Amino acid sequence: MTAEVTYDDALVARDLVKSYGGVRALDGVDIRLRGGEVHALVGENGAGKSTLVRILSETLTADAGEVRTTPDTRIAVVSQELSLFRDLTVRENLFPYDPPRRLGLLDRGAMDRAARPVLAELGLDVDTGVPLGELPLADQQLTEIARALLRRPGLLILDEPTSALPAAAVDRLERVLRTLTGRGIAVLYVTHFLDEVMRFAQRVTVLRDGRVALAGARRAEVDVPELVTAMLGGSPPPPARRARAEVDLPPPVVLSEVEVPGRLSDVTFTVRAGEVVGVAGLQGAGHLDALAVVCGRTAVSAGRVDIAGHGLPRSLREAVRAGVAFVPSDRKRYGLMVDREVWENTTTVSWLALGRGGVLPSRAELVRRTADLTERLRLRGGPHDLVARLSGGNQQKVVIAKWLATEPKVVVLDDPTRGVDVGVRAEIHRIIGELAAGGAAVLLASTDLAELTEVCDRALVFVRGRVVGEVRGERLTERELAVAMQKGVVGPGAVG
């Protein structure tokens, strides 16, 4: 029996089936999206969320089933993997199709007038004439949301829209969602952040292994543990307890009175072998610049830097040779060759950059090493799978596998669990613990303050390019970090 679309329904999908080879990505999925509601879609990486979004947005055709919309429903999609053009201006990215013209030329004034209220609604204060690539990742993500809103959609699909956003921008997005649903717009909100489900959504659907595990439940009738159980079929594994590695060696990371003009001022800290140290700060606070110094991606004008006994690395290549591993927040731009197989990705650094295995190691040997890594990381995919066909969480595991193969002394992680589900998040945290237990010095930046409190031994708080203090022990809480980042002062009792 076919469901009829009512006036209140922006979209109804019934019995959707989609297979890739012998793998069924969707197996009889139903979903109903109502105008004036935020409908959350959650599930583990590989559960079928991306396939469903592509079918609903008509970029992929289902093998079976049907999707119905009202005749006037315009669908706009904001993808987790940004589809913007970094070399074009913000303005040109906002109007990629049929921009306003005057006398045959682009009417920049009309474009800015149309964009201004939408940008203001998102709290995005940028010069629309600058190249998009000059903006921070968070502002690029807000630009993509603005572009979708300028299409005046009846259904807005947001795929991990807050994965790169600081807390203040998430608050602004919440206000925008209220405005949109107040206009009768339907919002499909795809996320791994279950607290956002409870905060934003009126309904939630959970996918597990391509099937609906929880169908359109009212948010008020479920809680986070129930959502986790529906996603995983059980509770997530508890975080692994780890003993600090006691290594009587000089600390692998030493920064002393480091200066980077306009970005860092008098920054001093060390990271000992076996430690996981978090770096926390608001956008532009300097914590990411400190990581860039460690990785050889930013030059210093003064101060002393010693990384794994090799002094200051002057490039990422020098840092890698000194024993530094760098897992970036933007995995597709910096971390992966998505059009190549898994084994080619995991061996690029250890073989090509470090020469592990000789000048011409056999392909069979490289594949074997990859198989060992993928088993250790519990990656859903084999050495010969194309990276582009893996889920986001498994792609992130490939990035981590590439660096594990180098047996690093220093591990730098920038938002390593961005856009992954709770199960993969727990596995990545396990890997971080194993690295530290093996004697690596780990530096971790995360937009998720809960992650810093769960994984780190201590956290350094940056404000305006300076380390204002350190939080550890029982004081290492989300609240303590948030207050310190805002006020620039670490609470009493913390080590300064």
Coordinates of C-alpha atoms in Angstrom, one line a residue:
M1 CA 0.0 0.0 0.0
T2 CA 1.4 3.4 -1.0
A3 CA 1.5 6.2 1.5
E4 CA -0.2 9.4 0.3
V5 CA 1.5 12.7 0.9
T6 CA -0.6 15.0 2.9
Y7 CA -0.5 18.8 3.1
D8 CA 1.7 18.6 6.1
D9 CA 4.2 16.2 4.5
A10 CA 7.1 17.6 2.6
L11 CA 8.3 14.1 1.7
V12 CA 7.3 10.5 2.1
A13 CA 9.6 7.6 1.2
R14 CA 8.4 4.0 1.3
D15 CA 10.3 0.6 1.0
L16 CA 13.5 2.1 -0.3
V17 CA 16.1 -0.5 -1.4
K18 CA 19.6 0.1 -2.6
S19 CA 22.4 -2.4 -3.2
Y20 CA 26.1 -1.9 -4.1
G21 CA 27.3 -5.1 -5.6
G22 CA 26.3 -7.8 -3.1
V23 CA 25.9 -5.4 -0.2
R24 CA 22.5 -4.0 0.6
A25 CA 22.9 -0.4 1.8
L26 CA 19.2 0.2 2.3
D27 CA 16.7 -2.6 3.0
G28 CA 13.1 -1.5 2.9
V29 CA 13.5 2.0 4.5
D30 CA 10.5 4.2 5.2
I31 CA 10.7 7.9 6.4
R32 CA 8.2 10.7 6.5
L33 CA 9.3 14.3 6.8
R34 CA 6.7 16.9 8.0
G35 CA 6.8 20.6 7.3
G36 CA 7.6 22.6 10.4
E37 CA 9.6 19.9 12.0
V38 CA 13.3 19.0 12.5
H39 CA 13.6 15.2 11.9
A40 CA 16.9 13.8 13.1
L41 CA 18.5 10.9 11.2
V42 CA 21.1 8.9 13.1
G43 CA 23.0 5.7 12.9
E44 CA 26.5 4.2 12.8
N45 CA 28.9 4.9 10.0
G46 CA 27.8 2.5 7.2
A47 CA 24.2 2.3 8.5
G48 CA 22.8 3.8 5.2
K49 CA 22.4 7.4 6.1
S50 CA 24.4 8.8 3.2
T51 CA 22.7 6.5 0.7
L52 CA 19.3 7.6 2.0
V53 CA 20.2 11.3 1.8
R54 CA 21.4 10.9 -1.8
I55 CA 18.1 9.1 -2.8
L56 CA 16.0 11.8 -1.1
S57 CA 17.9 14.6 -2.8
E58 CA 17.6 12.8 -6.2
T59 CA 21.4 12.4 -6.8
L60 CA 21.0 8.6 -6.6
T61 CA 18.2 6.3 -7.8
A62 CA 16.8 3.6 -5.5
D63 CA 16.6 0.0 -6.8
A64 CA 13.1 -0.2 -5.4
G65 CA 10.6 1.8 -3.5
E66 CA 9.3 5.3 -4.0
V67 CA 9.8 8.9 -2.9
R68 CA 7.0 11.4 -3.1
T69 CA 7.1 15.1 -2.4
T70 CA 4.6 17.9 -2.8
P71 CA 4.8 19.7 -6.2
D72 CA 6.3 22.9 -4.8
T73 CA 8.8 21.3 -2.4
R74 CA 12.3 22.5 -3.3
I75 CA 15.1 20.4 -1.7
A76 CA 18.4 21.9 -0.6
V77 CA 21.3 19.8 0.8
V78 CA 24.2 20.8 3.0
S79 CA 26.7 18.1 2.8
Q80 CA 29.3 17.2 5.5
E81 CA 32.0 17.1 2.9
L82 CA 31.8 20.7 1.6
S83 CA 30.9 21.1 -2.0
L84 CA 32.1 24.7 -2.3
F85 CA 34.8 26.1 -4.5
R86 CA 37.8 27.3 -2.5
D87 CA 39.3 29.5 -5.2
L88 CA 36.0 31.4 -5.8
T89 CA 34.8 34.2 -3.6
V90 CA 32.2 33.8 -0.9
R91 CA 29.8 35.7 -3.1
E92 CA 30.3 33.4 -6.1
N93 CA 29.9 30.3 -3.9
L94 CA 26.6 31.7 -2.5
F95 CA 25.2 32.0 -6.1
P96 CA 26.7 29.2 -8.1
Y97 CA 23.7 28.9 -10.5
D98 CA 21.8 31.7 -12.2
P99 CA 23.2 34.6 -10.2
P100 CA 21.6 38.0 -10.5
R101 CA 22.8 39.9 -13.6
R102 CA 22.6 43.5 -14.9
L103 CA 23.3 44.3 -18.5
G104 CA 24.6 40.8 -18.9
L105 CA 27.2 41.2 -16.1
L106 CA 27.1 39.8 -12.5
D107 CA 25.2 42.1 -10.3
R108 CA 27.4 42.0 -7.2
G109 CA 25.2 44.5 -5.4
A110 CA 22.1 42.5 -5.8
M111 CA 23.9 39.3 -4.7
D112 CA 25.1 41.0 -1.5
R113 CA 21.7 42.5 -0.8
A114 CA 20.1 39.0 -1.1
A115 CA 22.9 37.3 1.0
R116 CA 23.1 39.9 3.8
P117 CA 20.1 38.9 5.8
V118 CA 20.9 35.2 5.5
L119 CA 24.5 35.7 6.6
A120 CA 23.3 37.9 9.5
E121 CA 20.8 35.2 10.5
L122 CA 23.7 32.7 10.7
G123 CA 26.0 35.2 12.5
L124 CA 28.5 35.0 9.7
D125 CA 30.3 38.3 9.4
V126 CA 32.6 37.9 6.3
D127 CA 33.7 39.9 3.3
T128 CA 31.8 38.3 0.4
G129 CA 34.5 39.3 -2.0
V130 CA 37.3 37.2 -0.4
P131 CA 38.2 33.8 -1.7
L132 CA 36.4 31.1 0.3
G133 CA 39.6 29.2 1.0
E134 CA 40.8 32.0 3.2
L135 CA 38.0 31.4 5.7
P136 CA 38.3 29.0 8.6
L137 CA 36.6 25.7 8.1
A138 CA 33.7 26.7 10.4
D139 CA 32.9 29.7 8.3
Q140 CA 33.1 27.7 5.1
Q141 CA 30.5 25.3 6.6
L142 CA 28.3 28.2 7.5
T143 CA 28.7 29.6 4.0
E144 CA 27.4 26.3 2.6
I145 CA 24.4 26.5 4.9
A146 CA 23.8 30.1 3.7
R147 CA 23.9 28.9 0.1
A148 CA 21.2 26.3 0.8
L149 CA 19.0 28.8 2.6
L150 CA 19.2 31.2 -0.3
R151 CA 17.4 28.6 -2.5
R152 CA 14.4 29.0 -0.2
P153 CA 13.9 25.3 0.2
G154 CA 10.7 23.5 1.4
L155 CA 12.9 20.7 2.6
L156 CA 16.4 21.4 4.0
I157 CA 18.7 18.4 4.4
L158 CA 21.6 19.1 6.8
D159 CA 24.3 16.4 6.8
E160 CA 26.5 16.8 9.9
P161 CA 26.1 20.6 9.8
T162 CA 27.9 21.3 13.1
S163 CA 30.9 19.0 12.8
A164 CA 33.3 21.9 12.3
L165 CA 31.3 24.6 14.2
P166 CA 32.2 26.1 17.6
A167 CA 29.6 26.2 20.3
A168 CA 28.5 29.8 19.6
A169 CA 27.9 28.9 15.9
V170 CA 25.8 25.9 17.0
D171 CA 23.7 28.1 19.1
R172 CA 23.1 30.4 16.1
L173 CA 22.2 27.4 14.0
E174 CA 19.6 26.4 16.6
R175 CA 17.9 29.8 16.4
V176 CA 17.9 29.5 12.5
L177 CA 16.3 26.1 12.7
R178 CA 13.5 27.5 14.9
T179 CA 12.9 30.2 12.4
L180 CA 12.8 27.8 9.4
T181 CA 10.5 25.4 11.0
G182 CA 8.3 28.3 12.1
R183 CA 7.9 29.0 8.3
G184 CA 6.7 25.5 7.7
I185 CA 10.0 24.2 6.3
A186 CA 10.9 20.5 6.9
V187 CA 14.4 19.8 8.1
L188 CA 16.2 16.5 7.9
Y189 CA 19.0 16.7 10.4
V190 CA 21.7 14.0 9.9
T191 CA 24.1 14.0 12.9
H192 CA 26.3 11.8 15.1
F193 CA 25.8 14.2 18.1
L194 CA 23.0 12.7 20.1
D195 CA 22.9 15.8 22.4
E196 CA 21.9 17.8 19.3
V197 CA 19.1 15.3 18.5
M198 CA 17.7 16.0 22.0
R199 CA 18.2 19.7 21.6
F200 CA 17.0 20.4 18.0
A201 CA 14.7 17.6 16.8
Q202 CA 11.0 17.0 17.1
R203 CA 11.3 13.4 15.7
V204 CA 14.2 10.9 15.2
T205 CA 14.7 8.0 12.9
V206 CA 17.6 5.5 13.6
L207 CA 19.1 3.3 10.9
R208 CA 21.1 0.2 11.6
D209 CA 22.6 -2.0 8.9
G210 CA 20.4 -0.4 6.2
R211 CA 17.2 -0.9 8.1
V212 CA 15.0 1.3 10.3
A213 CA 15.7 0.5 13.9
L214 CA 13.6 3.3 15.3
A215 CA 11.0 5.0 13.1
G216 CA 10.1 8.7 13.5
A217 CA 9.9 8.5 17.3
R218 CA 9.0 11.7 19.1
R219 CA 12.0 13.2 20.7
A220 CA 10.2 13.6 24.0
E221 CA 9.6 9.8 24.1
V222 CA 13.2 8.7 23.8
D223 CA 16.5 9.3 25.6
V224 CA 20.1 9.1 24.6
P225 CA 20.7 5.5 26.0
E226 CA 17.7 4.3 23.9
L227 CA 19.1 6.0 20.8
V228 CA 22.5 4.4 21.4
T229 CA 20.9 1.0 21.8
A230 CA 18.9 1.4 18.6
M231 CA 22.1 2.5 16.7
L232 CA 24.4 -0.2 18.0
G233 CA 22.0 -3.0 19.0
G234 CA 23.5 -2.7 22.5
S235 CA 25.6 -0.3 24.7
P236 CA 28.9 1.1 23.4
P237 CA 32.1 -0.3 24.8
P238 CA 33.3 1.5 28.0
P239 CA 36.3 3.7 27.6
A240 CA 39.5 1.7 28.0
R241 CA 41.4 2.5 31.2
R242 CA 45.1 3.0 30.6
A243 CA 48.1 3.3 32.7
R244 CA 50.5 6.1 32.0
A245 CA 53.6 4.8 30.3
E246 CA 56.6 5.5 32.6
V247 CA 59.4 6.4 30.2
D248 CA 62.6 8.0 31.6
L249 CA 63.4 10.0 28.5
P250 CA 63.4 13.7 27.6
P251 CA 59.8 14.9 26.7
P252 CA 59.2 14.4 22.9
V253 CA 57.4 17.8 22.7
V254 CA 59.0 21.0 24.1
L255 CA 57.9 24.5 23.2
S256 CA 59.6 27.3 25.1
E257 CA 58.7 31.0 24.8
V258 CA 57.5 30.4 21.2
E259 CA 56.4 33.4 19.1
V260 CA 54.5 33.4 15.9
P261 CA 53.6 37.0 14.8
G262 CA 49.9 37.7 15.2
R263 CA 49.2 34.1 16.3
L264 CA 51.3 32.9 19.3
S265 CA 52.9 34.8 22.1
D266 CA 55.3 33.3 24.7
V267 CA 53.9 29.8 24.4
T268 CA 55.6 27.3 26.7
F269 CA 54.6 23.7 27.3
T270 CA 55.9 20.1 27.2
V271 CA 54.3 16.8 26.4
R272 CA 55.9 13.7 28.0
A273 CA 56.0 10.3 26.5
G274 CA 52.8 8.4 27.4
E275 CA 50.7 11.5 27.9
V276 CA 47.5 12.6 26.1
V277 CA 47.4 16.4 26.3
G278 CA 44.5 18.4 25.0
V279 CA 44.6 21.9 23.6
A280 CA 41.4 24.0 23.9
G281 CA 40.4 27.4 22.7
L282 CA 37.9 29.4 20.8
Q283 CA 38.3 29.9 17.0
G284 CA 41.6 31.8 16.5
A285 CA 42.8 31.3 20.0
G286 CA 46.1 29.9 18.9
H287 CA 45.8 26.2 20.0
L288 CA 45.7 25.0 16.3
D289 CA 48.7 27.2 15.5
A290 CA 50.6 25.5 18.3
L291 CA 49.8 22.1 16.7
A292 CA 51.0 23.5 13.3
V293 CA 54.3 24.4 14.9
V294 CA 54.8 20.9 16.2
C295 CA 54.0 19.5 12.7
G296 CA 56.4 21.9 10.9
R297 CA 53.6 23.7 9.2
T298 CA 54.2 27.0 10.8
A299 CA 57.5 28.9 11.3
V300 CA 58.3 30.6 14.5
S301 CA 60.0 34.0 14.9
A302 CA 61.4 33.3 18.4
G303 CA 61.6 30.7 21.1
R304 CA 62.8 27.1 21.3
V305 CA 61.1 24.1 19.8
D306 CA 62.3 20.5 20.1
I307 CA 60.3 17.6 18.6
A308 CA 61.5 14.1 19.4
G309 CA 65.1 15.3 19.9
H310 CA 65.3 16.8 16.4
G311 CA 64.8 20.4 17.1
L312 CA 62.3 22.6 15.2
P313 CA 60.9 20.8 12.1
R314 CA 60.8 23.3 9.2
S315 CA 58.3 21.4 7.1
L316 CA 55.7 18.6 7.5
R317 CA 58.2 16.3 5.8
E318 CA 60.9 17.0 8.4
A319 CA 58.3 16.5 11.2
V320 CA 57.3 13.1 9.8
R321 CA 60.9 12.1 9.6
A322 CA 61.4 13.1 13.2
G323 CA 58.5 10.8 14.2
V324 CA 55.4 13.1 14.1
A325 CA 52.0 11.8 12.9
F326 CA 49.4 14.3 11.9
V327 CA 45.7 13.4 11.7
P328 CA 43.9 16.5 10.2
S329 CA 40.3 17.6 10.7
D330 CA 39.6 17.8 7.0
R331 CA 40.4 14.2 6.0
K332 CA 39.4 14.4 2.4
R333 CA 41.5 17.5 1.7
Y334 CA 44.6 16.6 3.7
G335 CA 44.4 12.9 4.7
L336 CA 43.2 10.7 1.9
M337 CA 43.4 9.8 -1.7
V338 CA 39.8 8.9 -2.1
D339 CA 40.1 7.5 -5.6
R340 CA 42.7 5.0 -4.5
E341 CA 42.5 1.7 -2.7
V342 CA 42.9 1.4 1.1
W343 CA 46.4 -0.2 0.9
E344 CA 47.7 2.6 -1.2
N345 CA 46.5 5.1 1.3
T346 CA 47.9 3.3 4.4
T347 CA 51.4 2.9 3.0
T348 CA 52.0 6.3 1.5
V349 CA 53.9 7.7 4.4
S350 CA 55.7 4.7 5.8
W351 CA 56.9 3.6 2.4
L352 CA 57.1 6.6 0.2
A353 CA 58.1 9.2 2.8
L354 CA 60.1 7.1 5.2
G355 CA 61.3 4.3 3.0
R356 CA 60.1 1.5 5.3
G357 CA 60.3 -1.8 3.5
G358 CA 63.0 -0.8 1.0
V359 CA 63.0 0.9 -2.4
L360 CA 60.6 -1.5 -4.1
P361 CA 58.6 -3.5 -1.5
S362 CA 56.3 -6.1 -3.0
R363 CA 52.7 -5.1 -3.4
A364 CA 51.7 -8.3 -1.6
E365 CA 53.8 -7.2 1.4
L366 CA 52.2 -3.7 1.5
V367 CA 48.7 -5.3 1.3
R368 CA 49.6 -7.7 4.1
R369 CA 50.7 -4.7 6.3
T370 CA 47.4 -3.0 5.5
A371 CA 45.4 -6.0 6.4
D372 CA 47.1 -6.1 9.8
L373 CA 46.3 -2.4 10.4
T374 CA 42.7 -2.7 9.3
E375 CA 42.1 -5.6 11.6
R376 CA 43.7 -3.7 14.5
L377 CA 41.4 -0.8 13.7
R378 CA 38.3 -3.0 13.1
L379 CA 37.8 -1.2 9.7
R380 CA 34.8 -2.3 7.7
G381 CA 36.6 -2.8 4.4
G382 CA 39.5 -4.6 2.9
P383 CA 42.9 -3.5 1.5
H384 CA 41.6 -3.4 -2.0
D385 CA 38.4 -1.4 -1.4
L386 CA 38.3 2.1 -2.8
V387 CA 38.4 4.7 -0.1
A388 CA 35.6 6.7 -1.7
R389 CA 33.2 3.8 -1.1
L390 CA 33.9 3.6 2.6
S391 CA 31.7 5.4 5.2
G392 CA 33.1 8.5 6.8
G393 CA 34.1 6.7 10.0
N394 CA 36.0 4.0 8.1
Q395 CA 37.7 6.7 6.0
Q396 CA 38.9 8.3 9.2
K397 CA 40.2 4.9 10.3
V398 CA 42.2 4.7 7.1
V399 CA 43.8 8.1 7.9
I400 CA 44.8 6.8 11.3
A401 CA 46.1 3.5 9.9
K402 CA 48.4 5.5 7.6
W403 CA 50.0 7.1 10.6
L404 CA 50.1 4.1 12.8
A405 CA 52.2 2.4 10.1
T406 CA 54.9 5.0 10.8
E407 CA 55.2 4.0 14.5
P408 CA 55.2 7.6 15.6
K409 CA 56.8 9.2 18.7
V410 CA 54.5 12.2 18.6
V411 CA 50.8 12.0 17.5
V412 CA 49.0 15.3 16.7
L413 CA 45.2 14.9 16.3
D414 CA 42.9 17.7 15.1
D415 CA 39.2 16.7 15.6
P416 CA 39.9 13.0 15.0
T417 CA 36.3 12.0 15.6
R418 CA 34.6 14.7 13.6
G419 CA 31.6 13.2 11.7
V420 CA 31.9 9.7 13.1
D421 CA 29.3 7.8 15.2
V422 CA 29.5 6.8 18.8
G423 CA 30.9 3.3 18.1
V424 CA 33.8 4.6 15.9
R425 CA 34.4 7.4 18.4
A426 CA 34.9 4.8 21.1
E427 CA 37.3 2.8 18.9
I428 CA 39.4 5.9 18.0
H429 CA 39.6 6.8 21.7
R430 CA 40.8 3.2 22.3
I431 CA 43.5 3.7 19.7
I432 CA 44.6 7.0 21.3
G433 CA 44.9 5.2 24.6
E434 CA 47.0 2.4 23.0
L435 CA 49.3 4.9 21.4
A436 CA 49.9 6.7 24.7
A437 CA 50.3 3.4 26.5
G438 CA 53.0 2.5 23.9
G439 CA 55.0 5.6 24.9
A440 CA 53.8 8.1 22.2
A441 CA 53.3 11.8 23.2
V442 CA 49.7 12.7 22.0
L443 CA 48.4 16.2 21.4
L444 CA 44.6 16.4 20.8
A445 CA 42.5 19.3 19.6
S446 CA 38.7 18.9 19.5
T447 CA 35.7 21.0 19.0
D448 CA 33.9 18.5 21.3
L449 CA 34.9 19.5 24.8
A450 CA 33.5 16.2 26.2
E451 CA 36.2 14.4 24.1
L452 CA 39.0 16.3 25.8
T453 CA 37.6 15.4 29.2
E454 CA 37.2 11.7 28.3
V455 CA 40.6 11.1 26.7
C456 CA 43.2 13.6 28.0
D457 CA 45.4 13.5 31.1
R458 CA 45.3 17.3 31.1
A459 CA 44.3 20.2 28.8
L460 CA 46.0 23.5 27.9
V461 CA 43.7 26.4 27.5
F462 CA 44.7 29.0 24.8
V463 CA 43.3 32.6 24.7
R464 CA 44.5 35.2 22.2
G465 CA 47.6 33.3 21.3
R466 CA 48.7 32.5 24.9
V467 CA 48.4 29.5 27.2
V468 CA 46.4 30.9 30.1
G469 CA 46.6 27.7 32.1
E470 CA 46.1 24.0 32.4
V471 CA 43.2 21.9 33.6
R472 CA 43.7 18.4 35.0
G473 CA 42.3 15.8 37.4
E474 CA 38.8 16.4 38.7
R475 CA 38.7 19.9 37.3
L476 CA 39.0 18.6 33.8
T477 CA 35.3 19.1 32.9
E478 CA 33.4 20.6 30.0
R479 CA 32.3 23.5 32.2
E480 CA 35.8 24.3 33.4
L481 CA 37.2 24.3 29.9
A482 CA 34.3 26.4 28.5
V483 CA 34.6 29.0 31.3
A484 CA 38.4 29.2 30.9
M485 CA 38.1 29.6 27.1
Q486 CA 35.6 32.4 27.5
K487 CA 37.1 34.3 30.4
G488 CA 40.8 33.6 29.8
V489 CA 41.4 32.4 33.3
V490 CA 41.7 28.9 34.6
G491 CA 39.8 28.2 37.9
P492 CA 41.4 28.0 41.3
G493 CA 43.2 24.8 42.1
A494 CA 44.3 24.1 38.5
V495 CA 47.9 24.1 37.6
G496 CA 48.8 27.4 35.8

